Every structure is written in C-alpha cells, then in structure tokens.
C-alpha cells in the first residue's frame, strides 16, 4: 500500500490484537487519538488518514478493556508516534513456525498469522504441498517474510530461532470418529515434531493443536522432559476454540453483543472434559437449568456438529484456525511486553488434583505468569458435578499420553 504523509493505525474489527479474558472490572470504552506528521508502518491495506485511532469496544479477535488499552496500547502508540517523528518505523520482530501448514487448519491459520503486525518471519512446514501455500501467502503485503520447508530433512532449519511454534499437524476427525481414535496416528506425529523443537528452539512457546489435546500436551511435556528442556510455562494446549464457541453460542442465545461476552472454559478439550463455566459469564446473565444443560452439551459437541455438517469432507478447520490465531496473537503480545494478556489454555496445573488442566492463565514474556484460580471458586451445583465427572476421563487421557512416550523413548 502506498503511504501518505499520515496514516491510520486502527485497532478495531480490521486489525487484531487478541482477546483478553480479563478478570478485572471492565471500564467504559474510550478513544485515543495521536496526530502524526509522518507515516506509521502499515499492513493489511489500512487506509491513510490523519490520526491514530484506537477504540476499546472492538477488536478483530475479541474485546479489549479500556484499562488494558490505557495500560498497554497507549504507551506503545505514543512510543510509535515518537519513532515516526524521528523517521523510524515500528518493526515486526517475532518469528513463528507452523508445523502442518499445508493442512486444513494450517492454511487458514497461516493466512491469519501473516496478518499480524508483530510477525517478522513466518516459517511453514509440512511433509508435502507447502511450497505453493508459501508462494501464495508471500504475495500478501504484510510485514512477515514467508519461507517453506518440506520433509524431515528441512524441519530443523524451519525451527531455528523461532519464538512461537504452532503444531496443527495430524489427521482430522471423520464422521463417527472420536478424538481418542486419532491417538495412535497423531501421538507419533506430535512426538516427532516436539523432539525437533527441543533440539532447535527449546525456548520457544509451543502451541499444541493436534488432537487429542488431552493426550498430546502430556506427550509433548514428556518429550521435553526427556530432552532436558521442559519449561511448563511455555507449553500450551490450544483450547481457545471452546471459548470462542461458548462466547458465540451464549451471545446468540441471550441476544447479547458478541464483543462483550466472555465465558471461561475449563477442564480439557474433548467431550465432557470441556466445561464452560456459564455462571462466570461476563456480562452477568441468568440461565435456566435447561439453558445451562443445552449450552453445555452444544459447546462440548460443537466439533461433532461441524464434522457431521461437512459430511465426510473435513472437521472444524476455519473456526479452529481463527481460535488458534487469537491465541498466537495473545502470545505475541505477551512476548512484546503487554502486561494484560489472559487466555484459557490446557497447561500443567495445580488447580486440581490433575497434572494438566485447562483454565484461564495470565501470559507474559516468559510464558505463563499465573494461573487464575478464582474461576473455580463459587461454581454452580451443575458445574461442581460436571467438574468431578470430567476428572476420570481427563486423567485417563493424560496418563495415556505419558505412557506413550515412556514406552517409546525419545530420540537422542
């Protein structure tokens, strides 16, 4: 895009800076404007104007609180404005690798990450057909440089110096197939890829999408432990899709403005292990017992809803890519120093008697800064019972993942 003497950098429905599941009280929206005699770096075809506009009500990936904006974006905008006056441009500075980039999730995910202003390099890896994906994406006029890597011999180079690794690789679900049915195939894929991550970028944030997440995250943890590089603060099971679905379904059911809705989802990422905490919905809303049961079941079975609707032609790829991109953007913002980044994720946890558990977390430069235990206090009777009911199944899935690695020692 050609720039003029001043540009608009608008945080709204066009540009994403992620969602914050912020447990703090929400403030009223505000607008921050900064005049700039010079141009800011532009991306995604943003149109020229005479100010920088930041509105707290809207964001490409989710809602922003005005407190978060005042605390994080405004100083950055002022700093960017100062740089532009000195003739400098804001610079994207993070390197992201997608392992499984030619697949149904990988392709739309790569497109969404290519749109991020924080990414300087986007490395795409797959066992085949990734060269064309990279060529296609490279034509998008956004800051990141795209490179393709094909096959095991190029995997190491793909991962060198990477800050965030996203792993959607594996086979998708088909009609009648449970996430557990995917285990034998996807477990070995994740094991092999995480071994390469341990060898080439052990300090990177690792985002596991490959199902069954309840088992593949423990697999990744065991691999990293055997490699001697395990940092539980940097390993994440991406359960953001459960939150995205919960927010969407609740907003539709209660006729709420979607941008305002935030439903924490805890437990795991399969069937009854997915537990939306509807009693913790923000803004506060009342549900009948029937509505709670209907919404909970729909959120738990939403993946099957898509699989059946596609009638053998695939699983939830687009919504998964959207949710994963939101989590990647949140991670990048945290790495960039944003002090107000919250998401739900399946991580090593001590909030329950299970070694891994999905809950809201606070993200920072070094990964997980804190687990948020308050979501698990004051649950409804329905939620308390559901929480106890999911534990045996989630425990079995975790143990299955751990046992898989212990039976197949990691390659030195």
CSV table of C-alpha atoms in Angstrom, one decimal, residues 143-394:
chain,number,residue,atom,x,y,z
A,143,UNK,CA,5.4,-7.4,7.1
A,144,UNK,CA,6.3,-11.0,7.6
A,145,UNK,CA,8.6,-12.9,5.3
A,146,UNK,CA,7.3,-16.4,4.4
A,147,UNK,CA,9.5,-19.4,3.9
A,148,UNK,CA,8.6,-23.0,3.1
A,149,UNK,CA,10.2,-26.2,4.5
A,150,UNK,CA,9.3,-29.7,3.2
A,151,UNK,CA,10.1,-33.0,4.9
A,152,UNK,CA,12.1,-34.1,7.9
A,153,UNK,CA,15.4,-33.0,6.4
A,154,UNK,CA,14.3,-29.4,6.5
A,155,UNK,CA,12.4,-29.4,9.8
A,156,UNK,CA,15.5,-28.3,11.8
A,157,UNK,CA,16.1,-25.2,9.6
A,158,UNK,CA,12.4,-24.3,9.9
A,159,UNK,CA,12.7,-24.1,13.7
A,160,UNK,CA,16.0,-22.2,14.1
A,161,UNK,CA,15.5,-19.1,16.1
A,162,UNK,CA,11.7,-19.4,16.3
A,163,UNK,CA,9.8,-17.6,19.1
A,164,UNK,CA,6.4,-19.4,18.7
A,165,UNK,CA,5.8,-22.9,17.3
A,166,UNK,CA,2.3,-23.9,16.4
A,167,UNK,CA,1.5,-27.6,15.8
A,168,UNK,CA,-1.7,-28.3,13.9
A,169,UNK,CA,-0.2,-31.4,12.2
A,170,UNK,CA,-2.0,-34.7,12.1
A,171,UNK,CA,-5.1,-36.3,10.7
A,172,UNK,CA,-8.6,-34.7,11.2
A,173,UNK,CA,-11.6,-36.3,12.6
A,174,UNK,CA,-14.1,-38.0,10.3
A,175,UNK,CA,-17.8,-38.9,10.9
A,176,UNK,CA,-18.1,-41.4,13.8
A,177,UNK,CA,-14.5,-40.8,14.9
A,178,UNK,CA,-13.8,-39.6,18.4
A,179,UNK,CA,-10.7,-37.5,19.3
A,180,UNK,CA,-9.4,-40.6,21.0
A,181,UNK,CA,-9.5,-42.5,17.7
A,182,UNK,CA,-6.9,-40.1,16.4
A,183,UNK,CA,-4.4,-41.0,19.2
A,184,UNK,CA,-2.2,-43.6,17.6
A,185,UNK,CA,-1.6,-41.6,14.4
A,186,UNK,CA,-1.3,-38.1,15.9
A,187,UNK,CA,0.6,-39.1,19.0
A,188,UNK,CA,3.6,-40.2,17.0
A,189,UNK,CA,3.4,-37.1,14.8
A,190,UNK,CA,3.5,-34.8,17.8
A,191,UNK,CA,6.3,-36.7,19.5
A,192,UNK,CA,8.5,-36.4,16.4
A,193,UNK,CA,7.8,-32.7,15.9
A,194,UNK,CA,8.3,-31.8,19.6
A,195,UNK,CA,11.7,-33.7,19.5
A,196,UNK,CA,12.7,-31.3,16.7
A,197,UNK,CA,11.5,-28.3,18.7
A,198,UNK,CA,13.5,-29.4,21.7
A,199,UNK,CA,16.7,-29.7,19.5
A,200,UNK,CA,16.3,-26.4,17.6
A,201,UNK,CA,14.3,-23.9,19.6
A,202,UNK,CA,13.9,-25.1,23.2
A,203,UNK,CA,12.9,-21.7,24.5
A,204,UNK,CA,10.0,-21.2,22.1
A,205,UNK,CA,6.4,-21.0,23.1
A,206,UNK,CA,4.8,-24.3,21.9
A,207,UNK,CA,1.1,-24.3,20.9
A,208,UNK,CA,-0.3,-27.8,20.5
A,209,UNK,CA,-3.5,-28.0,18.4
A,210,UNK,CA,-3.1,-31.7,17.2
A,211,UNK,CA,-5.9,-33.8,18.8
A,212,UNK,CA,-6.5,-35.4,21.2
A,213,UNK,CA,-5.0,-32.3,23.0
A,214,UNK,CA,-5.8,-34.0,26.4
A,215,UNK,CA,-3.1,-36.6,25.5
A,216,UNK,CA,-0.8,-34.7,23.0
A,217,UNK,CA,0.1,-32.0,25.5
A,218,UNK,CA,1.3,-34.6,28.1
A,219,UNK,CA,3.2,-36.3,25.2
A,220,UNK,CA,4.9,-33.0,24.4
A,221,UNK,CA,5.8,-32.5,28.1
A,222,UNK,CA,7.3,-35.9,28.4
A,223,UNK,CA,9.4,-35.5,25.2
A,224,UNK,CA,10.7,-32.1,26.5
A,225,UNK,CA,11.5,-33.7,29.9
A,226,UNK,CA,13.5,-36.5,28.3
A,227,UNK,CA,15.3,-33.9,26.2
A,228,UNK,CA,16.1,-31.9,29.4
A,229,UNK,CA,14.5,-28.7,28.2
A,230,UNK,CA,10.9,-28.8,29.6
A,231,UNK,CA,9.6,-25.4,30.7
A,232,UNK,CA,5.9,-25.9,31.8
A,233,UNK,CA,5.3,-22.1,31.4
A,234,UNK,CA,5.9,-22.4,27.7
A,235,UNK,CA,3.8,-25.4,26.7
A,236,UNK,CA,0.2,-24.8,25.8
A,237,UNK,CA,-2.7,-26.9,24.6
A,238,UNK,CA,-4.8,-24.6,22.4
A,239,UNK,CA,-8.4,-24.8,23.8
A,240,UNK,CA,-9.3,-21.3,22.6
A,241,UNK,CA,-11.9,-22.8,20.2
A,242,UNK,CA,-14.0,-23.9,23.2
A,243,UNK,CA,-14.0,-20.3,24.5
A,244,UNK,CA,-14.8,-18.9,21.0
A,245,UNK,CA,-17.7,-21.3,20.7
A,246,UNK,CA,-19.0,-20.6,24.2
A,247,UNK,CA,-18.9,-16.9,23.6
A,248,UNK,CA,-20.7,-17.2,20.3
A,249,UNK,CA,-23.4,-19.6,21.5
A,250,UNK,CA,-24.2,-17.6,24.6
A,251,UNK,CA,-24.4,-14.3,22.7
A,252,UNK,CA,-26.8,-15.9,20.3
A,253,UNK,CA,-28.9,-17.5,23.0
A,254,UNK,CA,-29.2,-14.3,25.1
A,255,UNK,CA,-29.1,-11.8,22.3
A,256,UNK,CA,-26.0,-10.1,23.6
A,257,UNK,CA,-23.4,-8.0,21.8
A,258,UNK,CA,-20.8,-10.7,21.0
A,259,UNK,CA,-17.8,-8.4,21.6
A,260,UNK,CA,-18.9,-8.1,25.3
A,261,UNK,CA,-19.3,-11.8,26.0
A,262,UNK,CA,-16.6,-13.8,27.9
A,263,UNK,CA,-17.2,-17.3,29.1
A,264,UNK,CA,-14.2,-19.2,30.7
A,265,UNK,CA,-13.9,-22.8,29.7
A,266,UNK,CA,-12.0,-25.2,31.9
A,267,UNK,CA,-11.1,-28.9,32.1
A,268,UNK,CA,-9.9,-30.4,28.8
A,269,UNK,CA,-10.6,-30.4,25.1
A,270,UNK,CA,-12.8,-33.3,24.3
A,271,UNK,CA,-16.4,-34.2,25.1
A,272,UNK,CA,-17.4,-34.0,28.7
A,273,UNK,CA,-13.9,-32.8,29.7
A,274,UNK,CA,-14.9,-29.4,28.1
A,275,UNK,CA,-16.7,-27.4,30.9
A,276,UNK,CA,-18.0,-23.9,30.1
A,277,UNK,CA,-18.4,-22.0,33.3
A,278,UNK,CA,-21.7,-20.3,32.4
A,279,UNK,CA,-22.1,-19.0,35.9
A,280,UNK,CA,-18.9,-16.9,35.3
A,281,UNK,CA,-20.2,-15.4,32.1
A,282,UNK,CA,-19.4,-11.7,31.6
A,283,UNK,CA,-21.5,-9.7,31.4
A,284,UNK,CA,-23.5,-11.4,34.2
A,285,UNK,CA,-26.5,-13.2,32.7
A,286,UNK,CA,-29.1,-15.6,34.1
A,287,UNK,CA,-29.6,-19.0,32.6
A,288,UNK,CA,-32.4,-21.5,33.3
A,289,UNK,CA,-31.3,-25.1,34.2
A,290,UNK,CA,-32.4,-26.2,30.8
A,291,UNK,CA,-30.4,-23.5,29.1
A,292,UNK,CA,-27.3,-24.4,31.0
A,293,UNK,CA,-27.6,-28.0,30.1
A,294,UNK,CA,-28.3,-27.3,26.4
A,295,UNK,CA,-25.5,-24.8,26.0
A,296,UNK,CA,-23.0,-27.0,27.8
A,297,UNK,CA,-23.8,-30.0,25.6
A,298,UNK,CA,-23.7,-27.9,22.5
A,299,UNK,CA,-20.3,-26.5,23.4
A,300,UNK,CA,-19.0,-29.9,24.2
A,301,UNK,CA,-20.2,-31.4,21.0
A,302,UNK,CA,-19.6,-28.5,18.7
A,303,UNK,CA,-16.8,-30.2,16.9
A,304,UNK,CA,-19.1,-33.1,16.0
A,305,UNK,CA,-21.6,-30.6,14.8
A,306,UNK,CA,-19.1,-29.4,12.2
A,307,UNK,CA,-17.9,-32.9,11.3
A,308,UNK,CA,-21.4,-34.1,10.6
A,309,UNK,CA,-22.3,-30.9,8.7
A,310,UNK,CA,-19.3,-31.4,6.4
A,311,UNK,CA,-20.4,-35.0,5.8
A,312,UNK,CA,-17.0,-36.6,5.5
A,313,UNK,CA,-15.4,-33.6,3.9
A,314,UNK,CA,-13.5,-32.5,7.0
A,315,UNK,CA,-13.7,-31.2,10.5
A,316,UNK,CA,-13.6,-27.8,12.2
A,317,UNK,CA,-10.8,-26.1,10.3
A,318,UNK,CA,-11.8,-22.5,9.9
A,319,UNK,CA,-13.0,-21.8,13.4
A,320,UNK,CA,-10.0,-23.7,14.8
A,321,UNK,CA,-7.7,-21.6,12.7
A,322,UNK,CA,-9.4,-18.4,13.9
A,323,UNK,CA,-9.2,-19.5,17.6
A,324,UNK,CA,-5.5,-20.6,17.2
A,325,UNK,CA,-4.6,-17.3,15.6
A,326,UNK,CA,-6.2,-15.5,18.5
A,327,UNK,CA,-4.0,-17.5,20.9
A,328,UNK,CA,-0.9,-16.9,18.8
A,329,UNK,CA,-1.6,-13.2,18.8
A,330,UNK,CA,-2.1,-13.2,22.5
A,331,UNK,CA,1.3,-15.0,22.9
A,332,UNK,CA,3.0,-12.4,20.7
A,333,UNK,CA,1.5,-9.5,22.6
A,334,UNK,CA,2.8,-11.1,25.8
A,335,UNK,CA,6.2,-11.6,24.4
A,336,UNK,CA,6.1,-8.0,23.3
A,337,UNK,CA,5.6,-6.8,26.8
A,338,UNK,CA,1.8,-6.4,27.1
A,339,UNK,CA,1.1,-6.9,30.7
A,340,UNK,CA,-2.6,-7.6,30.4
A,341,UNK,CA,-3.0,-10.8,28.4
A,342,UNK,CA,-5.3,-13.6,29.5
A,343,UNK,CA,-6.5,-16.7,27.8
A,344,UNK,CA,-7.8,-20.2,28.6
A,345,UNK,CA,-5.4,-23.0,27.8
A,346,UNK,CA,-4.7,-26.6,28.7
A,347,UNK,CA,-1.4,-26.5,30.7
A,348,UNK,CA,0.5,-28.0,33.6
A,349,UNK,CA,-1.6,-27.0,36.6
A,350,UNK,CA,-2.0,-27.4,40.3
A,351,UNK,CA,-5.6,-26.0,40.4
A,352,UNK,CA,-7.0,-29.6,40.7
A,353,UNK,CA,-5.5,-33.0,41.5
A,354,UNK,CA,-4.8,-33.5,37.8
A,355,UNK,CA,-1.3,-32.7,36.4
A,356,UNK,CA,-2.8,-30.8,33.4
A,357,UNK,CA,-5.9,-28.7,33.3
A,358,UNK,CA,-7.4,-26.1,31.1
A,359,UNK,CA,-8.2,-22.8,32.8
A,360,UNK,CA,-7.6,-19.1,32.4
A,361,UNK,CA,-4.0,-18.1,32.5
A,362,UNK,CA,-2.0,-14.8,32.5
A,363,UNK,CA,0.6,-14.7,29.8
A,364,UNK,CA,3.9,-12.8,30.0
A,365,UNK,CA,7.3,-12.6,28.3
A,366,UNK,CA,8.4,-15.9,29.9
A,367,UNK,CA,5.1,-17.7,29.3
A,368,UNK,CA,2.6,-18.4,31.9
A,369,UNK,CA,2.9,-15.8,34.7
A,370,UNK,CA,-0.1,-17.1,36.7
A,371,UNK,CA,-3.0,-19.5,36.8
A,372,UNK,CA,-6.3,-17.8,37.7
A,373,UNK,CA,-7.9,-20.0,40.4
A,374,UNK,CA,-10.9,-17.6,41.0
A,375,UNK,CA,-12.8,-19.2,38.1
A,376,UNK,CA,-13.0,-22.5,40.0
A,377,UNK,CA,-14.5,-20.9,43.2
A,378,UNK,CA,-18.2,-20.3,43.7
A,379,UNK,CA,-19.3,-22.7,40.9
A,380,UNK,CA,-22.9,-23.7,40.5
A,381,UNK,CA,-24.1,-27.1,41.6
A,382,UNK,CA,-24.3,-28.2,38.0
A,383,UNK,CA,-20.7,-27.1,37.3
A,384,UNK,CA,-19.4,-28.7,40.5
A,385,UNK,CA,-20.9,-32.0,39.5
A,386,UNK,CA,-19.6,-31.7,35.9
A,387,UNK,CA,-16.1,-30.9,37.2
A,388,UNK,CA,-16.0,-34.0,39.2
A,389,UNK,CA,-17.5,-36.1,36.4
A,390,UNK,CA,-14.8,-35.0,33.8
A,391,UNK,CA,-11.8,-35.8,36.0
A,392,UNK,CA,-11.6,-39.6,35.5
A,393,UNK,CA,-11.8,-39.3,31.7
A,394,UNK,CA,-9.3,-36.4,31.6
